[in-house]
Coordinates of C-alpha atoms in Angstrom, one line a residue:
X453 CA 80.9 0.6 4.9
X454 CA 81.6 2.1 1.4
X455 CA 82.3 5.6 1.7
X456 CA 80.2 8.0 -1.1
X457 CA 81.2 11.1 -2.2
X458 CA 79.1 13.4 -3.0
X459 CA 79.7 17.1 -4.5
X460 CA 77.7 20.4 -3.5
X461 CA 74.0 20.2 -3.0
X462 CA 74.0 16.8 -4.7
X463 CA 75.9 15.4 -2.4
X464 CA 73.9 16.8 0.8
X465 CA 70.1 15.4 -0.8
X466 CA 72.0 12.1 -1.8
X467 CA 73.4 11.8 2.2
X468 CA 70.0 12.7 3.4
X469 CA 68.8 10.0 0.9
X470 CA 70.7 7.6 2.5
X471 CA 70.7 8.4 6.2
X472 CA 66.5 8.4 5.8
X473 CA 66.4 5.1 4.0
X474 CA 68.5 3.5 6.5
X475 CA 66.3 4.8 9.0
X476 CA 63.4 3.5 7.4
X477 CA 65.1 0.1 7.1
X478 CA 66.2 0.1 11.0
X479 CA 62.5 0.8 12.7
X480 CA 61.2 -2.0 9.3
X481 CA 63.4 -4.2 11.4
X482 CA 61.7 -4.3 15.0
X483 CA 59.6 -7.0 15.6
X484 CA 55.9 -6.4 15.7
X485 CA 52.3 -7.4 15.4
X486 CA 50.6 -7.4 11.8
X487 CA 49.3 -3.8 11.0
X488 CA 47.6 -2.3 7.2
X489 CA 50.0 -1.1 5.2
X490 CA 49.3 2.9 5.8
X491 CA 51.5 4.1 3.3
X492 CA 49.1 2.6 0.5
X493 CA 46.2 5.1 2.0
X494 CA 48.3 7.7 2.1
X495 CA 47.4 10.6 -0.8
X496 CA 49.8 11.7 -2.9
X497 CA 50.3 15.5 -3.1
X498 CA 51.1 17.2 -6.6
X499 CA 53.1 20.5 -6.3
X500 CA 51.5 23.0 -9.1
X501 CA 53.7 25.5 -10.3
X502 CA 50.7 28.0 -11.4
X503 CA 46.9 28.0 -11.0
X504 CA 45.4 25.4 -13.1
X505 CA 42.6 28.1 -14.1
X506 CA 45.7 30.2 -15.5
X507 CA 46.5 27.2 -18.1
X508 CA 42.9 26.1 -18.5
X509 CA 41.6 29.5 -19.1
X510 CA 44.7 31.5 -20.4
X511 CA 47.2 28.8 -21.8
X512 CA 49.3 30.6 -19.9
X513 CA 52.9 28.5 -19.2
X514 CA 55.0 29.8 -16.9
X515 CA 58.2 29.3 -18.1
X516 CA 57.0 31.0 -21.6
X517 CA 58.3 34.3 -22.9
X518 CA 55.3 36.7 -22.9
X519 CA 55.0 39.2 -25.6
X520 CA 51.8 41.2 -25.9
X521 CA 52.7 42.7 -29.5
X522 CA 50.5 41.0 -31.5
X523 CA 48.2 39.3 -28.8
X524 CA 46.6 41.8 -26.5
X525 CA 46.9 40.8 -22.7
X526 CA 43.5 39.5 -21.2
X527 CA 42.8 40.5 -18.1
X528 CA 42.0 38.2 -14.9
X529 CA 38.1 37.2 -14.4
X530 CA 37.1 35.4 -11.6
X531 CA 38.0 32.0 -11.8
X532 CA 34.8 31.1 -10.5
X533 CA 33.0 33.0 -13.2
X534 CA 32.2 29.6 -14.8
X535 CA 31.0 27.8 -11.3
X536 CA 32.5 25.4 -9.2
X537 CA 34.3 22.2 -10.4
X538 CA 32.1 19.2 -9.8
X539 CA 33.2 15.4 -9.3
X540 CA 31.8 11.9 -9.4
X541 CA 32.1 9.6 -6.6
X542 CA 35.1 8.4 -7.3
X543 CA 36.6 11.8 -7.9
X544 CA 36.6 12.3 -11.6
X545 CA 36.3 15.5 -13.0
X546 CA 32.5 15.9 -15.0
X547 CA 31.9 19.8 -15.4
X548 CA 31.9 23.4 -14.0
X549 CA 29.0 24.8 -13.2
X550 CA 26.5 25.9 -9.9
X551 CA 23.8 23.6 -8.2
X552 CA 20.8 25.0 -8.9
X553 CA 18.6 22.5 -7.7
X554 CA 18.8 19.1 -5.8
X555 CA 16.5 16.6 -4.1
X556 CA 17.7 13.9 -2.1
X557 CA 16.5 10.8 -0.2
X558 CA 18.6 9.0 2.1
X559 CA 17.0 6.1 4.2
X560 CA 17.5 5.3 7.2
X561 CA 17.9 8.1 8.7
X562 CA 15.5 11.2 10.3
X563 CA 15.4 14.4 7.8
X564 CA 16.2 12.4 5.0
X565 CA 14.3 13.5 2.5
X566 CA 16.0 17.4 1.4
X567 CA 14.7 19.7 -1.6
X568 CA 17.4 22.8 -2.3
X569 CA 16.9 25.6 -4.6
X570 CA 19.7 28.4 -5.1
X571 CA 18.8 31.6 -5.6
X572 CA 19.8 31.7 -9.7
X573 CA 17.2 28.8 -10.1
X574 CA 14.4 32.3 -9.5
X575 CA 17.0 34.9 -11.2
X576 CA 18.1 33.4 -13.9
X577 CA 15.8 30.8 -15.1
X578 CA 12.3 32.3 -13.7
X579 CA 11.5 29.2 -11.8
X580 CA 12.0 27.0 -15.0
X581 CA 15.1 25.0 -16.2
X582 CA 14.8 23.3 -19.5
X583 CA 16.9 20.5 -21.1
X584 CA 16.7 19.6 -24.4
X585 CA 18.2 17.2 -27.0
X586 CA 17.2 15.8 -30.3
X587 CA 18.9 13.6 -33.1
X588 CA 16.7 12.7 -36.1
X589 CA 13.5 11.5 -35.3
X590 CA 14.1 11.4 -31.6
X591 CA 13.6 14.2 -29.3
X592 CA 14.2 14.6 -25.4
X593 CA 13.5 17.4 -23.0
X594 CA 13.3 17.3 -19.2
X595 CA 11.5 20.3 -17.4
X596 CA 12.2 21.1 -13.8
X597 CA 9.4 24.5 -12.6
X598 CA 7.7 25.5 -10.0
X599 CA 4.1 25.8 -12.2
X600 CA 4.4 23.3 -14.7
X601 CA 1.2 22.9 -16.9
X602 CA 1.2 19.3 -16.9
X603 CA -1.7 17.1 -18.1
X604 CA -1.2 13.2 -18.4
X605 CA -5.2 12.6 -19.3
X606 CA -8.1 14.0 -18.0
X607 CA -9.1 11.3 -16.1
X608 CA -5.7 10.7 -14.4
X609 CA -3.4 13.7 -13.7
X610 CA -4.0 16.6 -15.5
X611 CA -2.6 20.1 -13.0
X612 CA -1.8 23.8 -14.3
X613 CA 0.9 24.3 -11.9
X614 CA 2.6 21.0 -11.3
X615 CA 5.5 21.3 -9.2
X616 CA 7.9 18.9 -9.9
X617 CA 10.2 17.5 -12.8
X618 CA 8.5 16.1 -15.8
X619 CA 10.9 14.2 -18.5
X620 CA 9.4 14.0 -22.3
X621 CA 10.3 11.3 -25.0
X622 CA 9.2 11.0 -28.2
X623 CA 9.4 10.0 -31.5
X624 CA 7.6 9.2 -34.5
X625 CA 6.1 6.1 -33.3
X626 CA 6.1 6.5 -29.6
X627 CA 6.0 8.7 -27.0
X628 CA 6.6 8.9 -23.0
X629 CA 6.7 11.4 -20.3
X630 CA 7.8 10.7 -16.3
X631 CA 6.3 13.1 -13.7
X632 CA 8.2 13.1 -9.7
X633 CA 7.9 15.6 -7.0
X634 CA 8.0 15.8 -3.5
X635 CA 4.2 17.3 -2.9
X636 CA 4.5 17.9 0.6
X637 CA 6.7 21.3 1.1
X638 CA 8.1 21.3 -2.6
X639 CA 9.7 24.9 -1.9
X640 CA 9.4 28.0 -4.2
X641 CA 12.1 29.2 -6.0
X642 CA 13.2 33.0 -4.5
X643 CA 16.2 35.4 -5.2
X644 CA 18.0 34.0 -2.5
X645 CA 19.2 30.5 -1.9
X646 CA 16.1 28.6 -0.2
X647 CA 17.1 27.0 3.1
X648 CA 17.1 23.2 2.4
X649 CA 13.6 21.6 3.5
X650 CA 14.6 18.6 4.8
X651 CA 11.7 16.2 6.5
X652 CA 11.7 12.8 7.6
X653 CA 7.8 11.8 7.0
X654 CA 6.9 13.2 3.2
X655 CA 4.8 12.7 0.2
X656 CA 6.0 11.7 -3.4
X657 CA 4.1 11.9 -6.1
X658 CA 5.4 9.8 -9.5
X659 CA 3.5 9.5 -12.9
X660 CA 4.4 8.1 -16.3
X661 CA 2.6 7.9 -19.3
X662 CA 3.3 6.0 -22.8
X663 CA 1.9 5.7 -25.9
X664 CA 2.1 3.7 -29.6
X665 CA 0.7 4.8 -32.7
X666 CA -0.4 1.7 -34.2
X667 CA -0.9 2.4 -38.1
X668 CA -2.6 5.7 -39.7
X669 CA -5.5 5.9 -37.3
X670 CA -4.8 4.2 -33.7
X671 CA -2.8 5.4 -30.6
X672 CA -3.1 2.7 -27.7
X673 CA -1.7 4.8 -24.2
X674 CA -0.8 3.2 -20.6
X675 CA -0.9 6.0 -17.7
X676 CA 0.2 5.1 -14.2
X677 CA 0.1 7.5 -11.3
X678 CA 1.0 7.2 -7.7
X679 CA 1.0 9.1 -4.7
X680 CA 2.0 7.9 -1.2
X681 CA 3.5 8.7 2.0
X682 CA 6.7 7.5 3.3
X683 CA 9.0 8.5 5.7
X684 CA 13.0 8.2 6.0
X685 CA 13.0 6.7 9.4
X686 CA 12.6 3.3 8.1
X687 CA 15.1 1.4 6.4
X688 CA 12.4 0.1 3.9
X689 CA 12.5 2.2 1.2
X690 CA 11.0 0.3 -1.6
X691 CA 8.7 -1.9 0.3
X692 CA 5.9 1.0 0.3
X693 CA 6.2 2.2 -3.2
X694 CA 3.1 1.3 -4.4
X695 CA 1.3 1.1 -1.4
X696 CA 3.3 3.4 0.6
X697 CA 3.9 3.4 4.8
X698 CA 2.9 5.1 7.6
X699 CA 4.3 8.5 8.7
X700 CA 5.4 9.2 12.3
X701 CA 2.5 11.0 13.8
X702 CA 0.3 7.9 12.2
X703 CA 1.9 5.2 13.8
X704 CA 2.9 7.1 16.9
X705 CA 0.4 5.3 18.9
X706 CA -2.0 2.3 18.5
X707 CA -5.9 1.5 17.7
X708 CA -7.3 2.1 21.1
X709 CA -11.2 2.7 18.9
X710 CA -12.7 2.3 15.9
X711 CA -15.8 4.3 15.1
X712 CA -18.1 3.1 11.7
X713 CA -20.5 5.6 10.5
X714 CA -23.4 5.1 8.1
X715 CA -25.1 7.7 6.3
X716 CA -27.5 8.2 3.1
X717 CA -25.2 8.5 0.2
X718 CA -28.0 10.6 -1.4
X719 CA -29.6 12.9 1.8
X720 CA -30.8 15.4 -0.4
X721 CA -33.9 13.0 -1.4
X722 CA -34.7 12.3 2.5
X723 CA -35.1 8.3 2.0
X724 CA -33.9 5.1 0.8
X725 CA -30.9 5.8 3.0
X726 CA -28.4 3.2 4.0
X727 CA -30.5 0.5 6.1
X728 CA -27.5 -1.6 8.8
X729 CA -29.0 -5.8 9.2
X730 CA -25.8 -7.1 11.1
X731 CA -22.0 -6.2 11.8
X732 CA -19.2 -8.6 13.1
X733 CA -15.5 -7.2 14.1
X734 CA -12.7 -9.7 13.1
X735 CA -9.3 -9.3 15.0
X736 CA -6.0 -11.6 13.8
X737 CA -5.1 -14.3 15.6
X738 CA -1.6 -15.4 14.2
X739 CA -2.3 -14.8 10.0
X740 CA -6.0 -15.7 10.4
X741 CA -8.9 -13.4 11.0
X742 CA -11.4 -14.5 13.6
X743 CA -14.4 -13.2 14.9
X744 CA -13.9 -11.4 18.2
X745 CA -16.8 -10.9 20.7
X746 CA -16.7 -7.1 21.1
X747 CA -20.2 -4.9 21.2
X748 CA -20.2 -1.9 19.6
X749 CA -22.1 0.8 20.8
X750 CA -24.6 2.2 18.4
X751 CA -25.7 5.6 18.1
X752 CA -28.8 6.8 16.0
X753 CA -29.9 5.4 13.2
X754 CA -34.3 4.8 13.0
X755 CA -35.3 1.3 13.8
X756 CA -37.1 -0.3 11.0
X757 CA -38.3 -4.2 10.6
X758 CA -35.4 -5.6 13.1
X759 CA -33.3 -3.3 10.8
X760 CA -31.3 0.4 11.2
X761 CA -32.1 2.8 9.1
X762 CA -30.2 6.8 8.1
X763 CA -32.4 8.8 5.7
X764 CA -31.4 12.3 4.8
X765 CA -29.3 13.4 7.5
X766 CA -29.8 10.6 9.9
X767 CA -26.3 8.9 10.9
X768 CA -25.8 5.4 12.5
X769 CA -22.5 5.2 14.3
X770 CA -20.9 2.0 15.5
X771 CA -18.1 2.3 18.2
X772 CA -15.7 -0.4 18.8
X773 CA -13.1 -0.2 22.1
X774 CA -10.1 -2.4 21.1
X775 CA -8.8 -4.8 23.8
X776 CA -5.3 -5.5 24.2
X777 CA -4.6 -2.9 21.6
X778 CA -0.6 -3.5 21.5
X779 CA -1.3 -6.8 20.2
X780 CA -3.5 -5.9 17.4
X781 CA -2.2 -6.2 13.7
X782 CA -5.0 -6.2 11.5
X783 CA -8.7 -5.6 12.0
X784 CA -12.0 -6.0 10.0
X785 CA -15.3 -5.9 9.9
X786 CA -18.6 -7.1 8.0
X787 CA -21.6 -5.4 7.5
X788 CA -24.8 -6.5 6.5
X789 CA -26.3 -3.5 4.1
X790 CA -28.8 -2.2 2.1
X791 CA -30.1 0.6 -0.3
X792 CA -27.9 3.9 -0.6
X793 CA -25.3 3.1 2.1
X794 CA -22.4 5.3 2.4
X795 CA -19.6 3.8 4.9
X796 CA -17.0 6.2 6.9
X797 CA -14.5 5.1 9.4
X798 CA -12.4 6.9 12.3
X799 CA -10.5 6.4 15.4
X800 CA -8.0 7.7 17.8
X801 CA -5.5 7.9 15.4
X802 CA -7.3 9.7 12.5
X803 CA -7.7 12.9 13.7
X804 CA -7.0 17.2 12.2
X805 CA -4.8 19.3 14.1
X806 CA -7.1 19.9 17.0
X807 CA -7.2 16.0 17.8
X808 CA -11.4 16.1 16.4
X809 CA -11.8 12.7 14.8
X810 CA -12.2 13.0 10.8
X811 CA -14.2 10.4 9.1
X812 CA -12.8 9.0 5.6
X813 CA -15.5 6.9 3.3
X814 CA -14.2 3.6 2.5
X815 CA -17.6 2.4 0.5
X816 CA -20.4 3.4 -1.3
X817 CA -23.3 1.8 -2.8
X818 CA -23.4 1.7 -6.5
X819 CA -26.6 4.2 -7.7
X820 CA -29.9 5.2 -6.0
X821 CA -31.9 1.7 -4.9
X822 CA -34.2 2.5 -1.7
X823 CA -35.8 -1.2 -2.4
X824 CA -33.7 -3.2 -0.7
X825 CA -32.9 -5.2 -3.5
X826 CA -29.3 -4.8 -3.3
X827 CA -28.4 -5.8 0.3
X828 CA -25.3 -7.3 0.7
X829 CA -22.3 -8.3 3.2
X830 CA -19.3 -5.2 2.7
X831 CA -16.3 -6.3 3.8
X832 CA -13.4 -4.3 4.8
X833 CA -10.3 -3.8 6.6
X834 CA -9.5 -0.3 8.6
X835 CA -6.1 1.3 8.5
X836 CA -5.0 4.9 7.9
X837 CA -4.4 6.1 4.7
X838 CA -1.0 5.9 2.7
X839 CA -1.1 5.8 -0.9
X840 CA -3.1 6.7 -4.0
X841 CA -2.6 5.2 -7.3
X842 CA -4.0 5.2 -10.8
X843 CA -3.9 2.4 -13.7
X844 CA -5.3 3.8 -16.5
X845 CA -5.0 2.9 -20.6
X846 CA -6.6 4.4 -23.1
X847 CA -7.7 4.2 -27.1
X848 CA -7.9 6.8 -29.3
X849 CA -9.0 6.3 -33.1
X850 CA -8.8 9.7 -35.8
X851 CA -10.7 9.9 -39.1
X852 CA -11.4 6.2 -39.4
X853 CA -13.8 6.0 -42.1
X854 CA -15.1 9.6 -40.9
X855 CA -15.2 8.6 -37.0
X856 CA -13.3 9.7 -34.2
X857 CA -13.1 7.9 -30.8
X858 CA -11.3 8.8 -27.7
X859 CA -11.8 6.0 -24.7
X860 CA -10.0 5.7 -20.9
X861 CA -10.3 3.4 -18.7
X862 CA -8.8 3.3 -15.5
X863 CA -8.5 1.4 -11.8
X864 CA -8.0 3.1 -8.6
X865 CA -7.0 2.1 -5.7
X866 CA -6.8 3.9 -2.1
X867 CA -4.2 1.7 0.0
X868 CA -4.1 2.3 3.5
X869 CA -2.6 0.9 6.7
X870 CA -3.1 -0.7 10.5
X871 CA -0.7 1.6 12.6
X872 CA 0.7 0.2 15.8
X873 CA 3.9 1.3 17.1
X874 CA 5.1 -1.8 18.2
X875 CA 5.7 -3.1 14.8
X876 CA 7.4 -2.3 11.9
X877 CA 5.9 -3.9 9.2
X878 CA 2.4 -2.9 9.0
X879 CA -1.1 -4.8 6.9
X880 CA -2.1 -3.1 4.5
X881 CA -5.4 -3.2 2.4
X882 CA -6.8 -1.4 -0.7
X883 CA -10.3 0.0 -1.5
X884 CA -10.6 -0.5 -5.5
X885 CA -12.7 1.7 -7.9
X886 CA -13.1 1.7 -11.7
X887 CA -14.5 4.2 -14.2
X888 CA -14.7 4.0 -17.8
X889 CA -15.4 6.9 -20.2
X890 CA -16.4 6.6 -24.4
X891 CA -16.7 9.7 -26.5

């Protein structure tokens, strides 16, 4: 073995040098079984000489003469006057600053869904943070407030106190605006920092709205709102956007009965009321619906001409008791009805606080006919409900040839779903309305 020689300090680091490499080389040298390469994982530690808020803020260098002739000394701050440093995912650096607000959804998991406001989101800002950017003709804002006046069109979404973010395009030509917010528990700002209101079942709410001026006179506008119930439980996030899924305290159970009530949509005039021919129950059997020999029991209703009839306040109430009710994944029913029906449905599972059963309506008959001359099969399936959404578009025309017209027209439709806790996808069906309005 060569012999080194080594001088002073030097030569001690350059022995240790060599006695630890050897080392190294010696336990490399044992046999053994494959293992990952550790030292590639391992993080490599920088050794900083000064506070990096002292060169950031001050350009102070350490090994610098300092000489406060002709630049006055500055004082220390607090280095955290400016916030706290914030960083990506993959650790780069983006700004300074303090969270002021966050909502975040993670899936699956329970209390996924979390809403945070600091206490500077009330001081400082008064509830209302606004972001704003233009160049040229193109301008963007986005609003995040506790009372937002917010009004998409009259027909759609139009609230004084919208609590929520709304984001606002526009330009010369076009213009859009996105609404989200978490309706359920949205949390106030206050002068403190708000606990975190995390929940696993919730209620979104999203809305967006764009329109086109098409030459001097003509905006043509497309509104979409939506509004369902979801919870973080499931690891199906998307699959219930529009439609949406069934909480926890929904599906916590199964259909065990199904109560149908008919009523006059119109009691105030004491007749034509809603008049019940027939009624069938249809349970699946694989993906087809069959009819399924169950017999309701009926409850009021004033027997006319083979018939059932509810003036005024009269009510006609069909109860259905589900057999095998684990099995069940979709049920429906047909009803043979006339005149100014008005259909509500209930069960086990659609109940307040205090367990009372609450009837929702799923149809109603178009105006006032006490004739009969609109009898018809309604067809339906039951489920709780889940989502609301709105498709709407709309026409407006200025100071064409001296007119002025405004139009809307818009489709809604009220999903809802067949709980059973035995599943975990659930049917789904809609109940569709339109209205149409000219001016």
């Amino acid at each position: 073995m060569m012999p080194i020689r080594c001088r002073g300090a030097w030569g001690l680091v350059l022995l240790f040098t060599c006695l630890s490499t050897s080392t190294g080389d010696a336990q490399r040298s044992v046999p053994s079984s494959p293992e990952p390469v550790v030292e590639a994982l391992d993080p490599t530690l920088m050794k900083w000489y000064q506070r990096q808020e002292l060169y950031y803020q001050y350009r102070w260098s350490w090994w610098k003469y300092s000489n406060y002739a002709r630049e006055p000394y500055k004082r220390y701050v607090d280095v955290g006057l400016e916030g706290t440093r914030w960083y990506d995912l993959y650790g780069k650096y983006l700004t300074k600053g303090w969270k002021i607000y966050e909502w975040t959804q993670e899936v699956p998991t329970s209390f996924g869904s979390n809403i945070f406001k600091s206490g500077r989101y009330a001081n400082w800002f008064n509830n209302v943070v606004i972001g704003r950017t233009s160049q040229g003709q193109y301008n963007l804002a986005v609003t995040l407030g506790d009372e937002i006046r917010t009004t998409l069109t009259p027909m759609t979404f139009s609230k004084p106190a919208f609590n929520g973010i709304q984001a606002d395009f526009r330009s010369d030509k076009y213009a859009l605006t996105f609404l989200s917010s978490r309706v359920n528990f949205p949390t106030r700002g206050q002068n403190v920092d708000v606990p975190e209101t995390r929940m696993t079942d919730f209620n979104n709410l999203f809305g967006f709205r764009g329109t086109v001026q098409v030459g001097d006179f003509v905006n043509l506008g497309a509104t979409y709102v939506n509004s369902h119930f979801s919870r973080t439980s499931t690891d199906l996030p998307l699959s219930g956007f529009q439609e949406g899924q069934l909480t926890s305290v929904q599906n916590q159970d199964v259909i065990r009965w199904i109560a149908i009530r008919i009523t006059d949509d119109s009691p105030e005039d004491g007749e034509g009321g809603g008049v019940l021919f027939s009624e069938q129950i249809f349970i699946n059997r694989g993906n087809a619906m069959e009819p399924a020999a169950i017999e309701p029991r009926i409850e009021g209703g004033l027997p006319v001409r083979g018939a059932l009839a509810a003036d005024g306040v009269e009510a006609i109430t069909l109860t259905y008791v589900i057999p095998d009710p684990e099995l069940k994944r979709k049920i429906g029913f047909e009803l043979v009805l006339a005149n100014d029906y008005r259909v509500e449905t209930t069960s086990n599972l659609q109940t307040n606080a205090l367990g009372e059963p609450v009837f929702l309506p799923v149809v109603r008959a178009a105006g006032n006919v006490d004739d009969g001359s609109n009898q018809r099969v309604v067809k339906f399936d039951y489920g709780l409900p889940t989502g609301n959404e709105i498709i709407g578009f709309t026409l407006e025309v200025h100071d064409l040839m001296g007119f002025t017209v405004w139009g809307e027209f818009d489709i809604n439709n009220r999903w809802r779903r067949f709980p059973n806790i035995n599943f975990e996808r659930h049917a789904h069906a809609a109940t569709r309305s339109e209205a149409l309005f000219l001016a």
